[in-house]
Amino acid sequence: NGQKGSQGDTGYSGPPGPKGMPGYMGPPGRTGQKGDSGQWSTGMDSCCTALSRPNIAVPIEQTTLKPGETTTLSCGAQSYPPAMVSWEYPINDARYQVIGDNLVITNVQSSDSGKINCTATNILGSTHKTYVVNVPQHLTIGEQPQNVTVNEGSPFTLRCKFDNVPPPVITWYHVAPDGTRTLVTSGVDLVTQVGGASTL
Protein backbone atom coordinates (compact mmCIF):
# COMPACT_ATOMS: atom_id res chain seq x y z
CA ASN A 1 0.00 0.00 0.00
CA GLY A 2 1.14 3.49 -0.65
CA GLN A 3 1.57 6.28 1.99
CA LYS A 4 -1.51 8.05 3.51
CA GLY A 5 -2.18 11.37 1.92
CA SER A 6 -2.66 14.74 3.76
CA GLN A 7 -6.11 15.76 5.10
CA GLY A 8 -8.23 17.77 2.76
CA ASP A 9 -9.96 21.11 3.46
CA THR A 10 -13.04 21.20 5.75
CA GLY A 11 -16.26 21.27 3.84
CA TYR A 12 -19.25 23.60 4.31
CA SER A 13 -21.62 23.00 7.31
CA GLY A 14 -24.84 21.36 6.41
CA PRO A 15 -28.31 22.85 7.23
CA PRO A 16 -29.53 22.58 10.89
CA GLY A 17 -31.59 19.55 11.70
CA PRO A 18 -35.20 19.70 12.93
CA LYS A 19 -35.94 20.88 16.53
CA GLY A 20 -36.11 18.07 19.01
CA MET A 21 -39.03 17.28 21.32
CA PRO A 22 -39.13 19.12 24.75
CA GLY A 23 -37.78 17.13 27.62
CA TYR A 24 -39.79 16.11 30.67
CA MET A 25 -40.29 18.70 33.52
CA GLY A 26 -37.83 18.19 36.30
CA PRO A 27 -38.83 17.83 39.99
CA PRO A 28 -39.59 21.09 42.00
CA GLY A 29 -36.72 22.71 43.89
CA ARG A 30 -36.48 23.02 47.65
CA THR A 31 -38.44 25.82 49.45
CA GLY A 32 -36.28 28.86 50.26
CA GLN A 33 -35.83 30.43 53.69
CA LYS A 34 -38.50 32.84 54.98
CA GLY A 35 -37.59 36.52 54.59
CA ASP A 36 -37.64 39.24 57.27
CA SER A 37 -40.98 40.82 58.23
CA GLY A 38 -41.79 44.09 56.45
CA GLN A 39 -42.58 47.41 58.21
CA TRP A 40 -46.20 48.29 58.99
CA SER A 41 -47.81 50.51 56.37
CA THR A 42 -50.96 52.61 56.30
CA GLY A 43 -51.51 51.67 52.69
CA MET A 44 -50.67 55.23 51.54
CA ASP A 45 -47.65 56.11 49.52
CA SER A 46 -44.96 57.73 51.67
CA CYS A 47 -45.01 60.87 49.53
CA CYS A 48 -48.64 61.53 50.39
CA THR A 49 -48.38 61.33 54.17
CA ALA A 50 -46.37 64.58 54.23
CA LEU A 51 -48.93 66.66 52.31
CA SER A 52 -50.63 69.32 54.45
CA ARG A 53 -52.59 72.52 54.04
CA PRO A 54 -51.07 75.74 55.43
CA ASN A 55 -51.20 76.10 59.19
CA ILE A 56 -50.38 79.22 61.25
CA ALA A 57 -49.89 78.70 64.97
CA VAL A 58 -50.84 82.29 65.96
CA PRO A 59 -53.50 83.61 63.54
CA ILE A 60 -53.90 86.98 65.32
CA GLU A 61 -50.91 88.82 66.77
CA GLN A 62 -50.66 92.26 68.33
CA THR A 63 -47.38 94.10 67.93
CA THR A 64 -46.16 97.52 69.06
CA LEU A 65 -43.66 99.29 66.81
CA LYS A 66 -41.49 102.32 67.47
CA PRO A 67 -41.59 105.31 65.11
CA GLY A 68 -38.55 105.39 62.82
CA GLU A 69 -37.52 101.76 63.23
CA THR A 70 -37.42 99.00 60.61
CA THR A 71 -39.42 95.87 61.34
CA THR A 72 -40.05 92.51 59.67
CA LEU A 73 -43.38 90.70 59.88
CA SER A 74 -43.51 86.96 59.13
CA CYS A 75 -46.54 84.93 58.06
CA GLY A 76 -45.10 81.80 59.72
CA ALA A 77 -47.12 79.26 57.70
CA GLN A 78 -46.16 75.57 57.86
CA SER A 79 -47.28 73.35 54.95
CA TYR A 80 -46.27 70.90 52.24
CA PRO A 81 -45.96 71.75 49.48
CA PRO A 82 -44.74 75.17 50.65
CA ALA A 83 -47.40 77.86 50.55
CA MET A 84 -47.46 80.99 48.43
CA VAL A 85 -47.72 84.04 50.71
CA SER A 86 -49.41 87.35 49.90
CA TRP A 87 -49.78 90.50 52.04
CA GLU A 88 -52.44 93.18 52.46
CA TYR A 89 -51.52 96.42 54.24
CA PRO A 90 -53.49 99.61 54.94
CA ILE A 91 -51.51 102.06 52.80
CA ASN A 92 -49.69 101.94 49.48
CA ASP A 93 -46.21 103.09 50.41
CA ALA A 94 -42.71 102.31 49.13
CA ARG A 95 -41.70 101.73 52.76
CA TYR A 96 -43.52 98.36 52.51
CA GLN A 97 -41.48 95.64 50.78
CA VAL A 98 -42.28 91.94 50.44
CA ILE A 99 -39.02 89.96 50.69
CA GLY A 100 -39.55 86.22 50.36
CA ASP A 101 -42.49 85.39 52.63
CA ASN A 102 -41.85 88.38 54.91
CA LEU A 103 -43.08 91.96 54.94
CA VAL A 104 -40.44 94.59 55.75
CA ILE A 105 -41.55 98.06 56.90
CA THR A 106 -38.90 100.76 57.00
CA ASN A 107 -39.14 104.07 58.86
CA VAL A 108 -42.24 103.06 60.83
CA GLN A 109 -44.80 105.87 61.19
CA SER A 110 -47.98 106.38 63.17
CA SER A 111 -49.97 105.87 59.95
CA ASP A 112 -48.83 102.24 59.98
CA SER A 113 -51.15 101.54 62.91
CA GLY A 114 -53.96 99.20 61.97
CA LYS A 115 -54.37 95.68 60.60
CA ILE A 116 -51.93 93.96 58.26
CA ASN A 117 -53.00 90.61 56.79
CA CYS A 118 -51.09 87.76 55.19
CA THR A 119 -52.57 84.80 53.30
CA ALA A 120 -50.75 81.47 52.80
CA THR A 121 -52.06 79.20 50.01
CA ASN A 122 -51.12 75.84 48.52
CA ILE A 123 -53.01 73.18 46.53
CA LEU A 124 -54.75 71.92 49.68
CA GLY A 125 -56.17 75.24 50.88
CA SER A 126 -55.31 78.56 52.49
CA THR A 127 -55.13 80.25 55.88
CA HIS A 128 -54.70 83.78 57.18
CA LYS A 129 -52.80 85.75 59.79
CA THR A 130 -53.61 89.25 61.05
CA TYR A 131 -51.15 91.60 62.69
CA VAL A 132 -52.76 94.34 64.81
CA VAL A 133 -50.09 97.05 64.63
CA ASN A 134 -49.83 99.82 67.20
CA VAL A 135 -47.38 102.68 66.74
CA PRO A 136 -47.46 104.92 69.85
CA GLN A 137 -47.05 108.63 69.27
CA HIS A 138 -46.75 111.76 71.37
CA LEU A 139 -50.10 113.13 72.48
CA THR A 140 -51.50 115.72 70.11
CA ILE A 141 -54.25 118.00 71.39
CA GLY A 142 -57.02 118.28 68.84
CA GLU A 143 -59.49 120.26 70.96
CA GLN A 144 -58.78 121.97 74.29
CA PRO A 145 -61.40 122.67 76.96
CA GLN A 146 -62.61 126.27 76.77
CA ASN A 147 -62.93 128.62 79.73
CA VAL A 148 -66.52 128.71 80.91
CA THR A 149 -68.20 131.22 83.26
CA VAL A 150 -71.27 129.80 84.99
CA ASN A 151 -73.48 130.65 87.92
CA GLU A 152 -73.04 128.56 91.03
CA GLY A 153 -75.25 125.48 90.87
CA SER A 154 -75.75 125.68 87.11
CA PRO A 155 -74.74 122.75 84.85
CA PHE A 156 -72.03 123.12 82.21
CA THR A 157 -70.16 120.91 79.74
CA LEU A 158 -66.45 120.62 79.02
CA ARG A 159 -64.86 118.79 76.11
CA CYS A 160 -61.30 117.90 75.10
CA LYS A 161 -59.94 115.86 72.22
CA PHE A 162 -56.62 114.16 71.39
CA ASP A 163 -55.71 113.15 67.83
CA ASN A 164 -53.85 109.92 68.57
CA VAL A 165 -53.98 106.30 67.45
CA PRO A 166 -54.73 104.41 69.55
CA PRO A 167 -56.77 106.99 71.49
CA PRO A 168 -55.53 107.74 75.01
CA VAL A 169 -57.55 107.27 78.18
CA ILE A 170 -58.71 110.71 79.31
CA THR A 171 -59.09 111.56 83.00
CA TRP A 172 -60.54 114.80 84.41
CA TYR A 173 -59.12 116.62 87.44
CA HIS A 174 -60.13 119.70 89.39
CA VAL A 175 -57.16 121.99 90.06
CA ALA A 176 -57.53 124.16 93.19
CA PRO A 177 -56.04 127.68 93.40
CA ASP A 178 -53.09 126.27 95.33
CA GLY A 179 -52.39 123.78 92.53
CA THR A 180 -53.84 120.72 94.26
CA ARG A 181 -55.26 118.23 91.75
CA THR A 182 -58.35 116.23 92.67
CA LEU A 183 -59.87 113.54 90.49
CA VAL A 184 -63.37 114.59 89.41
CA THR A 185 -65.71 111.92 90.78
CA SER A 186 -68.57 113.81 92.42
CA GLY A 187 -71.14 116.22 91.05
CA VAL A 188 -70.69 114.77 87.59
CA ASP A 189 -73.72 113.53 85.66
CA LEU A 190 -71.88 111.77 82.84
CA VAL A 191 -68.36 111.40 81.45
CA THR A 192 -68.20 109.97 77.94
CA GLN A 193 -65.31 109.17 75.69
CA VAL A 194 -65.56 108.39 71.99
CA GLY A 195 -62.20 107.74 70.39
CA GLY A 196 -59.87 110.51 71.56
CA ALA A 197 -62.67 112.91 72.59
CA SER A 198 -64.02 113.16 76.15
CA THR A 199 -67.02 115.15 77.37
CA LEU A 200 -67.56 116.09 81.03
GROMACS .gro file of C-alpha atoms in nm:
model
  200
    1ASN     CA    1   0.000   0.000   0.000
    2GLY     CA    2   0.114   0.349  -0.065
    3GLN     CA    3   0.157   0.628   0.199
    4LYS     CA    4  -0.151   0.805   0.351
    5GLY     CA    5  -0.218   1.137   0.192
    6SER     CA    6  -0.266   1.474   0.376
    7GLN     CA    7  -0.611   1.576   0.510
    8GLY     CA    8  -0.823   1.777   0.276
    9ASP     CA    9  -0.996   2.111   0.346
   10THR     CA   10  -1.304   2.120   0.575
   11GLY     CA   11  -1.626   2.127   0.384
   12TYR     CA   12  -1.925   2.360   0.431
   13SER     CA   13  -2.162   2.300   0.731
   14GLY     CA   14  -2.484   2.136   0.641
   15PRO     CA   15  -2.831   2.285   0.723
   16PRO     CA   16  -2.953   2.258   1.089
   17GLY     CA   17  -3.159   1.955   1.170
   18PRO     CA   18  -3.520   1.970   1.293
   19LYS     CA   19  -3.594   2.088   1.653
   20GLY     CA   20  -3.611   1.807   1.901
   21MET     CA   21  -3.903   1.728   2.132
   22PRO     CA   22  -3.913   1.912   2.475
   23GLY     CA   23  -3.778   1.713   2.762
   24TYR     CA   24  -3.979   1.611   3.067
   25MET     CA   25  -4.029   1.870   3.352
   26GLY     CA   26  -3.783   1.819   3.630
   27PRO     CA   27  -3.883   1.783   3.999
   28PRO     CA   28  -3.959   2.109   4.200
   29GLY     CA   29  -3.672   2.271   4.389
   30ARG     CA   30  -3.648   2.302   4.765
   31THR     CA   31  -3.844   2.582   4.945
   32GLY     CA   32  -3.628   2.886   5.026
   33GLN     CA   33  -3.583   3.043   5.369
   34LYS     CA   34  -3.850   3.284   5.498
   35GLY     CA   35  -3.759   3.652   5.459
   36ASP     CA   36  -3.764   3.924   5.727
   37SER     CA   37  -4.098   4.082   5.823
   38GLY     CA   38  -4.179   4.409   5.645
   39GLN     CA   39  -4.258   4.741   5.821
   40TRP     CA   40  -4.620   4.829   5.899
   41SER     CA   41  -4.781   5.051   5.637
   42THR     CA   42  -5.096   5.261   5.630
   43GLY     CA   43  -5.151   5.167   5.269
   44MET     CA   44  -5.067   5.523   5.154
   45ASP     CA   45  -4.765   5.611   4.952
   46SER     CA   46  -4.496   5.773   5.167
   47CYS     CA   47  -4.501   6.087   4.953
   48CYS     CA   48  -4.864   6.153   5.039
   49THR     CA   49  -4.838   6.133   5.417
   50ALA     CA   50  -4.637   6.458   5.423
   51LEU     CA   51  -4.893   6.666   5.231
   52SER     CA   52  -5.063   6.932   5.445
   53ARG     CA   53  -5.259   7.252   5.404
   54PRO     CA   54  -5.107   7.574   5.543
   55ASN     CA   55  -5.120   7.610   5.919
   56ILE     CA   56  -5.038   7.922   6.125
   57ALA     CA   57  -4.989   7.870   6.497
   58VAL     CA   58  -5.084   8.229   6.596
   59PRO     CA   59  -5.350   8.361   6.354
   60ILE     CA   60  -5.390   8.698   6.532
   61GLU     CA   61  -5.091   8.882   6.677
   62GLN     CA   62  -5.066   9.226   6.833
   63THR     CA   63  -4.738   9.410   6.793
   64THR     CA   64  -4.616   9.752   6.906
   65LEU     CA   65  -4.366   9.929   6.681
   66LYS     CA   66  -4.149  10.232   6.747
   67PRO     CA   67  -4.159  10.531   6.511
   68GLY     CA   68  -3.855  10.539   6.282
   69GLU     CA   69  -3.752  10.176   6.323
   70THR     CA   70  -3.742   9.900   6.061
   71THR     CA   71  -3.942   9.587   6.134
   72THR     CA   72  -4.005   9.251   5.967
   73LEU     CA   73  -4.338   9.070   5.988
   74SER     CA   74  -4.351   8.696   5.913
   75CYS     CA   75  -4.654   8.493   5.806
   76GLY     CA   76  -4.510   8.180   5.972
   77ALA     CA   77  -4.712   7.926   5.770
   78GLN     CA   78  -4.616   7.557   5.786
   79SER     CA   79  -4.728   7.335   5.495
   80TYR     CA   80  -4.627   7.090   5.224
   81PRO     CA   81  -4.596   7.175   4.948
   82PRO     CA   82  -4.474   7.517   5.065
   83ALA     CA   83  -4.740   7.786   5.055
   84MET     CA   84  -4.746   8.099   4.843
   85VAL     CA   85  -4.772   8.404   5.071
   86SER     CA   86  -4.941   8.735   4.990
   87TRP     CA   87  -4.978   9.050   5.204
   88GLU     CA   88  -5.244   9.318   5.246
   89TYR     CA   89  -5.152   9.642   5.424
   90PRO     CA   90  -5.349   9.961   5.494
   91ILE     CA   91  -5.151  10.206   5.280
   92ASN     CA   92  -4.969  10.194   4.948
   93ASP     CA   93  -4.621  10.309   5.041
   94ALA     CA   94  -4.271  10.231   4.913
   95ARG     CA   95  -4.170  10.173   5.276
   96TYR     CA   96  -4.352   9.836   5.251
   97GLN     CA   97  -4.148   9.564   5.078
   98VAL     CA   98  -4.228   9.194   5.044
   99ILE     CA   99  -3.902   8.996   5.069
  100GLY     CA  100  -3.955   8.622   5.036
  101ASP     CA  101  -4.249   8.539   5.263
  102ASN     CA  102  -4.185   8.838   5.491
  103LEU     CA  103  -4.308   9.196   5.494
  104VAL     CA  104  -4.044   9.459   5.575
  105ILE     CA  105  -4.155   9.806   5.690
  106THR     CA  106  -3.890  10.076   5.700
  107ASN     CA  107  -3.914  10.407   5.886
  108VAL     CA  108  -4.224  10.306   6.083
  109GLN     CA  109  -4.480  10.587   6.119
  110SER     CA  110  -4.798  10.638   6.317
  111SER     CA  111  -4.997  10.587   5.995
  112ASP     CA  112  -4.883  10.224   5.998
  113SER     CA  113  -5.115  10.154   6.291
  114GLY     CA  114  -5.396   9.920   6.197
  115LYS     CA  115  -5.437   9.568   6.060
  116ILE     CA  116  -5.193   9.396   5.826
  117ASN     CA  117  -5.300   9.061   5.679
  118CYS     CA  118  -5.109   8.776   5.519
  119THR     CA  119  -5.257   8.480   5.330
  120ALA     CA  120  -5.075   8.147   5.280
  121THR     CA  121  -5.206   7.920   5.001
  122ASN     CA  122  -5.112   7.584   4.852
  123ILE     CA  123  -5.301   7.318   4.653
  124LEU     CA  124  -5.475   7.192   4.968
  125GLY     CA  125  -5.617   7.524   5.088
  126SER     CA  126  -5.531   7.856   5.249
  127THR     CA  127  -5.513   8.025   5.588
  128HIS     CA  128  -5.470   8.378   5.718
  129LYS     CA  129  -5.280   8.575   5.979
  130THR     CA  130  -5.361   8.925   6.105
  131TYR     CA  131  -5.115   9.160   6.269
  132VAL     CA  132  -5.276   9.434   6.481
  133VAL     CA  133  -5.009   9.705   6.463
  134ASN     CA  134  -4.983   9.982   6.720
  135VAL     CA  135  -4.738  10.268   6.674
  136PRO     CA  136  -4.746  10.492   6.985
  137GLN     CA  137  -4.705  10.863   6.927
  138HIS     CA  138  -4.675  11.176   7.137
  139LEU     CA  139  -5.010  11.313   7.248
  140THR     CA  140  -5.150  11.572   7.011
  141ILE     CA  141  -5.425  11.800   7.139
  142GLY     CA  142  -5.702  11.828   6.884
  143GLU     CA  143  -5.949  12.026   7.096
  144GLN     CA  144  -5.878  12.197   7.429
  145PRO     CA  145  -6.140  12.267   7.696
  146GLN     CA  146  -6.261  12.627   7.677
  147ASN     CA  147  -6.293  12.862   7.973
  148VAL     CA  148  -6.652  12.871   8.091
  149THR     CA  149  -6.820  13.122   8.326
  150VAL     CA  150  -7.127  12.980   8.499
  151ASN     CA  151  -7.348  13.065   8.792
  152GLU     CA  152  -7.304  12.856   9.103
  153GLY     CA  153  -7.525  12.548   9.087
  154SER     CA  154  -7.575  12.568   8.711
  155PRO     CA  155  -7.474  12.275   8.485
  156PHE     CA  156  -7.203  12.312   8.221
  157THR     CA  157  -7.016  12.091   7.974
  158LEU     CA  158  -6.645  12.062   7.902
  159ARG     CA  159  -6.486  11.879   7.611
  160CYS     CA  160  -6.130  11.790   7.510
  161LYS     CA  161  -5.994  11.586   7.222
  162PHE     CA  162  -5.662  11.416   7.139
  163ASP     CA  163  -5.571  11.315   6.783
  164ASN     CA  164  -5.385  10.992   6.857
  165VAL     CA  165  -5.398  10.630   6.745
  166PRO     CA  166  -5.473  10.441   6.955
  167PRO     CA  167  -5.677  10.699   7.149
  168PRO     CA  168  -5.553  10.774   7.501
  169VAL     CA  169  -5.755  10.727   7.818
  170ILE     CA  170  -5.871  11.071   7.931
  171THR     CA  171  -5.909  11.156   8.300
  172TRP     CA  172  -6.054  11.480   8.441
  173TYR     CA  173  -5.912  11.662   8.744
  174HIS     CA  174  -6.013  11.970   8.939
  175VAL     CA  175  -5.716  12.199   9.006
  176ALA     CA  176  -5.753  12.416   9.319
  177PRO     CA  177  -5.604  12.768   9.340
  178ASP     CA  178  -5.309  12.627   9.533
  179GLY     CA  179  -5.239  12.378   9.253
  180THR     CA  180  -5.384  12.072   9.426
  181ARG     CA  181  -5.526  11.823   9.175
  182THR     CA  182  -5.835  11.623   9.267
  183LEU     CA  183  -5.987  11.354   9.049
  184VAL     CA  184  -6.337  11.459   8.941
  185THR     CA  185  -6.571  11.192   9.078
  186SER     CA  186  -6.857  11.381   9.242
  187GLY     CA  187  -7.114  11.622   9.105
  188VAL     CA  188  -7.069  11.477   8.759
  189ASP     CA  189  -7.372  11.353   8.566
  190LEU     CA  190  -7.188  11.177   8.284
  191VAL     CA  191  -6.836  11.140   8.145
  192THR     CA  192  -6.820  10.997   7.794
  193GLN     CA  193  -6.531  10.917   7.569
  194VAL     CA  194  -6.556  10.839   7.199
  195GLY     CA  195  -6.220  10.774   7.039
  196GLY     CA  196  -5.987  11.051   7.156
  197ALA     CA  197  -6.267  11.291   7.259
  198SER     CA  198  -6.402  11.316   7.615
  199THR     CA  199  -6.702  11.515   7.737
  200LEU     CA  200  -6.756  11.609   8.103
   0.00000   0.00000   0.00000
